[in-house]
mmCIF file of C-alpha atoms in Angstrom:
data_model
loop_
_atom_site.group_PDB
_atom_site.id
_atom_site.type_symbol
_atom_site.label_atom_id
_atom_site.label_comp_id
_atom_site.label_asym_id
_atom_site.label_seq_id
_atom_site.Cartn_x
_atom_site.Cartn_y
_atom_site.Cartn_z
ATOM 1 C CA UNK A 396 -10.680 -4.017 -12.194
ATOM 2 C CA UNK A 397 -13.809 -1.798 -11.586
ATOM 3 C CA UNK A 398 -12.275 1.727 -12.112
ATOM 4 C CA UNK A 399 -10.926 0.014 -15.700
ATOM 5 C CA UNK A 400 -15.002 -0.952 -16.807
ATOM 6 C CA UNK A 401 -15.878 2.573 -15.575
ATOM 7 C CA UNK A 402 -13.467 4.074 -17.487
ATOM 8 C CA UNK A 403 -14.363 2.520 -20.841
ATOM 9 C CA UNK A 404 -18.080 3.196 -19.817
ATOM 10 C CA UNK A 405 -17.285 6.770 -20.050
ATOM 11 C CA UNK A 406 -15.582 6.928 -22.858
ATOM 12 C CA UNK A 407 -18.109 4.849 -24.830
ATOM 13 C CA UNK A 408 -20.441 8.107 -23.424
ATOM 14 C CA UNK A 409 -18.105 10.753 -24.856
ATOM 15 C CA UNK A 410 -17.813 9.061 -27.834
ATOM 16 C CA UNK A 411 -20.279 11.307 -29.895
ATOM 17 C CA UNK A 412 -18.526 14.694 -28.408
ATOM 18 C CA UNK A 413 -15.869 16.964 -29.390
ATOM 19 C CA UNK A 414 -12.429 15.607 -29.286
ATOM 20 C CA UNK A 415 -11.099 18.616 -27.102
ATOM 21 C CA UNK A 416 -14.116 18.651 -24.823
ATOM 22 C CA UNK A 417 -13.716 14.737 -24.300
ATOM 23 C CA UNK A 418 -10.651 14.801 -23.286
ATOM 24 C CA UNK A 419 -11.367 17.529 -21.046
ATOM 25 C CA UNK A 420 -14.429 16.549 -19.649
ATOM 26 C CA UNK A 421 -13.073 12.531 -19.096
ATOM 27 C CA UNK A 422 -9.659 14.060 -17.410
ATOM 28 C CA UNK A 423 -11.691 15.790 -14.755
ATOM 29 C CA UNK A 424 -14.163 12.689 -14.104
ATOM 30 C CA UNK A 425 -11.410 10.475 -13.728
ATOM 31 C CA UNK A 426 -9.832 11.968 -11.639
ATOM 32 C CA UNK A 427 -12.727 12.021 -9.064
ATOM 33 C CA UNK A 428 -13.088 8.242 -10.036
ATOM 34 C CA UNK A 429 -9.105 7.542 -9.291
ATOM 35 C CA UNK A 430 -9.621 9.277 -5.882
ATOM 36 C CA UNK A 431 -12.514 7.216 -4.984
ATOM 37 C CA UNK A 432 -10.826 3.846 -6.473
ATOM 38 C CA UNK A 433 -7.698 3.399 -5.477
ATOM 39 C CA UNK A 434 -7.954 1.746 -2.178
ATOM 40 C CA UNK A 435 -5.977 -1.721 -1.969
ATOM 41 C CA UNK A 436 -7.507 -2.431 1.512
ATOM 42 C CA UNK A 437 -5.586 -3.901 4.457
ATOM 43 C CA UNK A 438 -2.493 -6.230 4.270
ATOM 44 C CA UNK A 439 -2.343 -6.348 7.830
ATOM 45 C CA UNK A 440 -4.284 -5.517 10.545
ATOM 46 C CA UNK A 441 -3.100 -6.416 14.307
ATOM 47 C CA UNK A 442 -5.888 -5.285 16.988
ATOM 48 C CA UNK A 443 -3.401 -6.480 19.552
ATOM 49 C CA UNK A 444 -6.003 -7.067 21.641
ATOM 50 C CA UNK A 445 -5.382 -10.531 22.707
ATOM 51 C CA UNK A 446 -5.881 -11.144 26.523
ATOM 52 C CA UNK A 447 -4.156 -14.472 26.806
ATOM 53 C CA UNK A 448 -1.669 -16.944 24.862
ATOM 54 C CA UNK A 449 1.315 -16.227 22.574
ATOM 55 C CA UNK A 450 0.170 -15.364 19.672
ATOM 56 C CA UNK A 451 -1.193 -12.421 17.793
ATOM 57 C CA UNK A 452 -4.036 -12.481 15.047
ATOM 58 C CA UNK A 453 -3.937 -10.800 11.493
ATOM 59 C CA UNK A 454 -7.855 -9.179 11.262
ATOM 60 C CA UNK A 455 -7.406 -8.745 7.278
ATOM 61 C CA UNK A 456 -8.505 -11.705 6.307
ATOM 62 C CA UNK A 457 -5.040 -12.548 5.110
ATOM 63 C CA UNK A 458 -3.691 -14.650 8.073
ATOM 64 C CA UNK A 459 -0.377 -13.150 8.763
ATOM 65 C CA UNK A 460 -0.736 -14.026 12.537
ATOM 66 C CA UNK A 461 2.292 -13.554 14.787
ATOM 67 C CA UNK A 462 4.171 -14.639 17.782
ATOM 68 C CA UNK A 463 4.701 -12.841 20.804
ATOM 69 C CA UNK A 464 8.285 -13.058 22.159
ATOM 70 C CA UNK A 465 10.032 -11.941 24.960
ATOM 71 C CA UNK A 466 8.699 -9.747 27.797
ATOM 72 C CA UNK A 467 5.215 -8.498 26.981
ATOM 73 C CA UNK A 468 1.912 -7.574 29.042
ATOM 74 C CA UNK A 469 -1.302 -8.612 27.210
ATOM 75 C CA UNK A 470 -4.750 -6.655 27.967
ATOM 76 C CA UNK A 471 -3.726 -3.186 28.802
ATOM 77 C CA UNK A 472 -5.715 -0.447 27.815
ATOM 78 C CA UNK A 473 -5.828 1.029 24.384
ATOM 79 C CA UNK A 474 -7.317 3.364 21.928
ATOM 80 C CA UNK A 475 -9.711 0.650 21.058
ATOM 81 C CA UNK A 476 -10.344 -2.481 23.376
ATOM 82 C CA UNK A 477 -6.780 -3.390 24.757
ATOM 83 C CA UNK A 478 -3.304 -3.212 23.907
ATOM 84 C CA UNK A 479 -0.145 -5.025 24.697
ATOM 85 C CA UNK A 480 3.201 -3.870 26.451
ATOM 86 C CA UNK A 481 6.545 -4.726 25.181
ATOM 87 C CA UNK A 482 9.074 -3.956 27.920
ATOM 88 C CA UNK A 483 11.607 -2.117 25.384
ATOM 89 C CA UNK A 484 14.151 -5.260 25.894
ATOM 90 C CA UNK A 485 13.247 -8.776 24.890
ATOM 91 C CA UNK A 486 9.239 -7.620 23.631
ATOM 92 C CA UNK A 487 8.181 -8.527 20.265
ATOM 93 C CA UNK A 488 6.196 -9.977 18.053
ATOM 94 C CA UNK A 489 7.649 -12.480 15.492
ATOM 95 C CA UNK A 490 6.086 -12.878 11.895
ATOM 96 C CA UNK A 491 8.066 -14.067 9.715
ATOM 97 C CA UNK A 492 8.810 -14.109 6.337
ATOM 98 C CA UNK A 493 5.821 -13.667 3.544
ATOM 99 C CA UNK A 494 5.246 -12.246 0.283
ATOM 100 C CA UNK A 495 2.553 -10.230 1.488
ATOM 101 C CA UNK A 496 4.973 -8.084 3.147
ATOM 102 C CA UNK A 497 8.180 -8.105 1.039
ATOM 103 C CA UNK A 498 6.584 -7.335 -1.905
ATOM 104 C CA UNK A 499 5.698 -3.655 -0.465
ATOM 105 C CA UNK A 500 8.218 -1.826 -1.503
ATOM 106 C CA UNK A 501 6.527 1.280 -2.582
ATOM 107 C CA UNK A 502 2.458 2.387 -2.684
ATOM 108 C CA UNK A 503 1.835 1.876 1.145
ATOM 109 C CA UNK A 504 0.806 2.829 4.640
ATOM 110 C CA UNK A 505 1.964 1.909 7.772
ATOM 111 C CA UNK A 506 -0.399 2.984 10.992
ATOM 112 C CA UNK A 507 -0.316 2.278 14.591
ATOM 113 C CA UNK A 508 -1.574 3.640 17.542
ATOM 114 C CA UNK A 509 1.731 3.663 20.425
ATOM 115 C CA UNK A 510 2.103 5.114 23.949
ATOM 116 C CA UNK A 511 5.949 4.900 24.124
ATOM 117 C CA UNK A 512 7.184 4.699 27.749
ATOM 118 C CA UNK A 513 10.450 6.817 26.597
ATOM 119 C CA UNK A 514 11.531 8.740 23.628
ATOM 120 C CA UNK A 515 15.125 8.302 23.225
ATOM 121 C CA UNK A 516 17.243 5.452 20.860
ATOM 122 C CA UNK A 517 15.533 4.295 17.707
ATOM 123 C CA UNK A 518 12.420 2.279 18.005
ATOM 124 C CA UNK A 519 10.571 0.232 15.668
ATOM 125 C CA UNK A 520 6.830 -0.209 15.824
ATOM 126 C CA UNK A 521 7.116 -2.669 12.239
ATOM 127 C CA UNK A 522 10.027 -3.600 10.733
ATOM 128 C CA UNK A 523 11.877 -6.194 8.493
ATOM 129 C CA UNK A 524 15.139 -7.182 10.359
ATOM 130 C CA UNK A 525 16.883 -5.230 8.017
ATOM 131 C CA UNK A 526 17.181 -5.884 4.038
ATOM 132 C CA UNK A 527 13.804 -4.067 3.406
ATOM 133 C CA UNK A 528 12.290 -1.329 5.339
ATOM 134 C CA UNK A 529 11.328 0.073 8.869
ATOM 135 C CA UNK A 530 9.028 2.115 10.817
ATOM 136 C CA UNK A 531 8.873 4.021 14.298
ATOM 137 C CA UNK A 532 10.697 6.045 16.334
ATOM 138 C CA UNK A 533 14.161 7.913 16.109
ATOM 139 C CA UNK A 534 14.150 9.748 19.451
ATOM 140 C CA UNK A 535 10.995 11.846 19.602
ATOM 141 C CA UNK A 536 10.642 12.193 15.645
ATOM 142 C CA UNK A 537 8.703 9.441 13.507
ATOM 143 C CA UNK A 538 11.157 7.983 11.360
ATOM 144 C CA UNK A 539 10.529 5.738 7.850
ATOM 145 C CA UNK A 540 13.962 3.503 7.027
ATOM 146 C CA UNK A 541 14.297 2.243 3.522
ATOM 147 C CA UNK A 542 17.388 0.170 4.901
ATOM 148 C CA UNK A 543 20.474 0.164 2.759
ATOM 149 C CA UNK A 544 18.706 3.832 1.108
ATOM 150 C CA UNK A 545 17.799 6.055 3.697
ATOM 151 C CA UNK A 546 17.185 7.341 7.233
ATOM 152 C CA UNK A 547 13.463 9.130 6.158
ATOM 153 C CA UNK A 548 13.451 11.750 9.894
ATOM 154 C CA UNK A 549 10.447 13.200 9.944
ATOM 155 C CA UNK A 550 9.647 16.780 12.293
ATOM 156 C CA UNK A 551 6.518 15.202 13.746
ATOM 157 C CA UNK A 552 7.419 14.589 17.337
ATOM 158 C CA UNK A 553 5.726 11.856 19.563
ATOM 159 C CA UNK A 554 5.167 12.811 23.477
ATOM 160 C CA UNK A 555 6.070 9.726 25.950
ATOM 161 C CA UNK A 556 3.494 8.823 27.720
ATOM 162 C CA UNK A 557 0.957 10.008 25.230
ATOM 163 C CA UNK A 558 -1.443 7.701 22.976
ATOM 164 C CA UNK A 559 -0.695 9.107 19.916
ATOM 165 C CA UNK A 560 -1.629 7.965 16.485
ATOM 166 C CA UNK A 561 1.332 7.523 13.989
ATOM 167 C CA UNK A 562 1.221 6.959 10.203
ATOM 168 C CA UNK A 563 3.630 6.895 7.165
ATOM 169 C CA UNK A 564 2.201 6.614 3.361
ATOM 170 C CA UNK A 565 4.935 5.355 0.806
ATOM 171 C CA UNK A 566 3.895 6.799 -2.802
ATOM 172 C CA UNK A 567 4.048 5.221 -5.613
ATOM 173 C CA UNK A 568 7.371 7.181 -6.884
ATOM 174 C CA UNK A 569 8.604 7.212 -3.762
ATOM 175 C CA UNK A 570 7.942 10.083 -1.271
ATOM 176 C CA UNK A 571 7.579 9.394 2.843
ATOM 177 C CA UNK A 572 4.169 11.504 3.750
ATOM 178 C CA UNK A 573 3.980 11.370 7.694
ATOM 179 C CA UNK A 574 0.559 11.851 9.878
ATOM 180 C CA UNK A 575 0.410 12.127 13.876
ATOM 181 C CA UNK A 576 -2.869 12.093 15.363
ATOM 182 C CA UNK A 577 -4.389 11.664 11.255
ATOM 183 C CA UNK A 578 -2.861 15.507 10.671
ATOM 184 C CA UNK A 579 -0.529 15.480 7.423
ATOM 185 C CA UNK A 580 3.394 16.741 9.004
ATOM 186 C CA UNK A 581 5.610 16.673 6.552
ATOM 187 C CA UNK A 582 7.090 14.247 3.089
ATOM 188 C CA UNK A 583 10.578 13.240 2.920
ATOM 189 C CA UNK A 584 11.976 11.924 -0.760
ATOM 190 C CA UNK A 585 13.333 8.559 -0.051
ATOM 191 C CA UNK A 586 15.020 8.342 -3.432
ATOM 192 C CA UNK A 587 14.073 5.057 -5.366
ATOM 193 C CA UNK A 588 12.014 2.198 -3.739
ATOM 194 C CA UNK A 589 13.289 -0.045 -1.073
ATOM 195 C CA UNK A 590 15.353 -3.125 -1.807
ATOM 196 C CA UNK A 591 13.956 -6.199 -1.453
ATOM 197 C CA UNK A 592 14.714 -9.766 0.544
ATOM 198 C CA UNK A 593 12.499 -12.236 0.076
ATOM 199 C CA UNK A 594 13.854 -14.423 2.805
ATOM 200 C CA UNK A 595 13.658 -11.040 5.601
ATOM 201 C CA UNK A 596 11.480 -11.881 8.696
ATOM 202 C CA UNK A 597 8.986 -9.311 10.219
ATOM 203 C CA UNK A 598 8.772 -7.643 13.353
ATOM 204 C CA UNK A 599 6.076 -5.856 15.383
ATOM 205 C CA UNK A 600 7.669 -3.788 17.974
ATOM 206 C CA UNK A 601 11.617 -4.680 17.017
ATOM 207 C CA UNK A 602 13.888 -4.570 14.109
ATOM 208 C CA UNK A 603 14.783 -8.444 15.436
ATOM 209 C CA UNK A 604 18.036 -8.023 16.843
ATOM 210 C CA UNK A 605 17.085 -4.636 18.423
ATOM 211 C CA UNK A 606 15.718 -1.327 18.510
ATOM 212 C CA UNK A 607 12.970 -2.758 20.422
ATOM 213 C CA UNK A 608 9.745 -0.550 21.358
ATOM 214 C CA UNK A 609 9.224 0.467 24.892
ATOM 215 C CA UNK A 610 5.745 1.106 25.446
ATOM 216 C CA UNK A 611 2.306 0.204 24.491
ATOM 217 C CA UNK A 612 0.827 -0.628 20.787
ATOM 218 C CA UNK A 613 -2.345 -0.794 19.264
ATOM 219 C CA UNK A 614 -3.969 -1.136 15.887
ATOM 220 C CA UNK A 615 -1.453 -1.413 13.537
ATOM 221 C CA UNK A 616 -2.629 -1.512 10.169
ATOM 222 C CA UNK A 617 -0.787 -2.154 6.982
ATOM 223 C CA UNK A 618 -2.618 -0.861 3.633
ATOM 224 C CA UNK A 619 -1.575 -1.646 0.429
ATOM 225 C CA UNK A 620 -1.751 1.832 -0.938
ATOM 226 C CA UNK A 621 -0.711 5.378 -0.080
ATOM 227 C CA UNK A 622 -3.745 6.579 1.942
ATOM 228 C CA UNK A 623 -4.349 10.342 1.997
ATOM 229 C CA UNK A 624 -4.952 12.718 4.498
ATOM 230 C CA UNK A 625 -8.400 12.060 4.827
ATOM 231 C CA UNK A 626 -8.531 8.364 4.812
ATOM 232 C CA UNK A 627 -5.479 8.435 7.601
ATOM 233 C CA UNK A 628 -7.338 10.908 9.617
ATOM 234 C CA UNK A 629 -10.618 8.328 9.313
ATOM 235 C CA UNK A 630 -8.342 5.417 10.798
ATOM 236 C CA UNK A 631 -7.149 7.599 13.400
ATOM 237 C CA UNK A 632 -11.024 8.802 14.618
ATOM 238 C CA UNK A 633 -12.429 5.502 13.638
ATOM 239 C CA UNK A 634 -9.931 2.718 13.485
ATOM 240 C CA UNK A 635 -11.315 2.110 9.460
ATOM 241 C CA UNK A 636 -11.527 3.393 5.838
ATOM 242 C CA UNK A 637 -14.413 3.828 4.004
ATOM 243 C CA UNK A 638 -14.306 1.678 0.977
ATOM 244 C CA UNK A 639 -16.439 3.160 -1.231
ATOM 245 C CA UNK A 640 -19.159 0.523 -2.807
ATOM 246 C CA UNK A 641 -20.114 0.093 -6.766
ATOM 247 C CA UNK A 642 -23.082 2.379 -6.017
ATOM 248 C CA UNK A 643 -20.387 5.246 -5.372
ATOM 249 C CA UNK A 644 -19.154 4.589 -9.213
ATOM 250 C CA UNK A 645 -22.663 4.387 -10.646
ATOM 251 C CA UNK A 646 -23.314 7.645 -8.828
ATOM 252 C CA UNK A 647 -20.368 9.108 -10.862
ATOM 253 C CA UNK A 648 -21.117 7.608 -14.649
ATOM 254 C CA UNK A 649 -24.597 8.644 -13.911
ATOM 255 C CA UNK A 650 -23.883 12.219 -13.598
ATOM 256 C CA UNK A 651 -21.518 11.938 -16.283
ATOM 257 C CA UNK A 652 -23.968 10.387 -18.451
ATOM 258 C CA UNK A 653 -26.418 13.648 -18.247
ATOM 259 C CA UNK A 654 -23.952 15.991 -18.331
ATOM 260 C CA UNK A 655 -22.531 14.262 -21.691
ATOM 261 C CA UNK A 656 -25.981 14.220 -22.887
ATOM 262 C CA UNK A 657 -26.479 18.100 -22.217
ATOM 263 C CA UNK A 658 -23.727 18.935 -24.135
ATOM 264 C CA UNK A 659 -23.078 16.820 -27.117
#
């Protein structure tokens, strides 16, 4: 892993100095390095842009395409390029079951852009059909369900009839941080991370048996890390993250490099 290497390249560099000062001097660097570095990319990412046919293609390189199911209107307009409409009854897209997904049980983000027709009843823009964990709508408020844990409510409020950008980051030690429109709301403790069920199908828009979205989606993304603030607010403005490049980290041991120099 690339932050590992950098980190042993600066410590090789402080090597000469001052235990006290090392350790000070290395804490501060790496944390700038860990906020840069610790970016696990996409899982998922559904455009849901499709204009024709039944299924539904995974962007990320990782091929978790879906099915569409139900009663659903391809090529309506979105945030970016078009969206689909699930009718709040049958609508859904069908995934299935893959490791890719199940194996998120903490350290992730779940982001979609939705334009819900109503705002009443609980409705899922992704979920497992139950055993693992859900995300979308309880009433008006964003809600996060570790299922078998914990209702996570959120006080962000989603307008019907609104496009309005929606995001949850799972930490690492377990805390719900929600985001409307990229703006940080509020972080809920969910208590331990969720359980997990290896054989648990996915759902875009549904929980499988239910709490079926009723309104439009687009863009939902599934990282494989908490993102922060910034980063969410990015995706919202953007529809990406900036993955910073090597040349970022060389940047940063440079510096350090002169600054060691300077002072040992």
């Amino acid at each position: 892993m690339l932050f590992n290497y950098y980190s042993n390249l600066l410590y090789n560099q402080l090597n000469p100095m001052k235990t006290l000062m090392k350790k000070t001097i290395l804490s501060a660097l790496s944390l700038s390095l860990v906020s840069i570095s610790l970016f696990a990319g996409d899982v998922a990412h559904w455009a849901l842009d499709e204009t024709s046919g039944t299924d539904t293609f995974d962007l990320s390189g990782n091929s978790l395409n879906g099915a569409y199911q139900g009663t659903y209107t391809l090529n309506q307009a979105g945030q970016f390029g078009t969206a689909v409409d699930f009718d709040g009854s049958t609508g859904e897209v069908f995934k299935g079951a893959t490791s890719a997904l199940y194996n998120l049980r903490n350290d992730f983000t779940v982001a979609a852009w939705v334009n819900a027709d109503s705002v009443t009843g609980t409705q899922r823009i992704f979920s497992s059909a139950g055993g693992q964990w859900g995300f979308g709508l309880a009433g008006d408020k964003l809600q996060f369900t570790a299922f078998g844990i914990i209702d996570a409510t959120s006080t962000a409020t989603v307008a019907a009839d609104t496009w309005t950008h929606v995001a949850v980051g799972v930490s690492a030690d377990n805390f719900a941080s929600f985001y409307i429109n990229g703006s940080y709301i509020d972080t809920i403790n969910i208590t331990s991370e969720t359980n997990q069920n290896t054989g648990v199908n996915w759902f875009i828009g549904s929980s499988g048996d239910g709490q079926r979205f009723d309104g439009t989606l687009d863009e939902l993304h599934i990282f494989g890390s908490e993102l922060g603030e910034n980063q969410v607010s990015s995706l919202a403005t953007t529809n990406s993250i900036p993955e910073p490049s090597t040349a970022a980290y060389l940047f940063f041991i440079g510096i350090a490099t002169i600054m060691f120099r300077r002072r040992a």
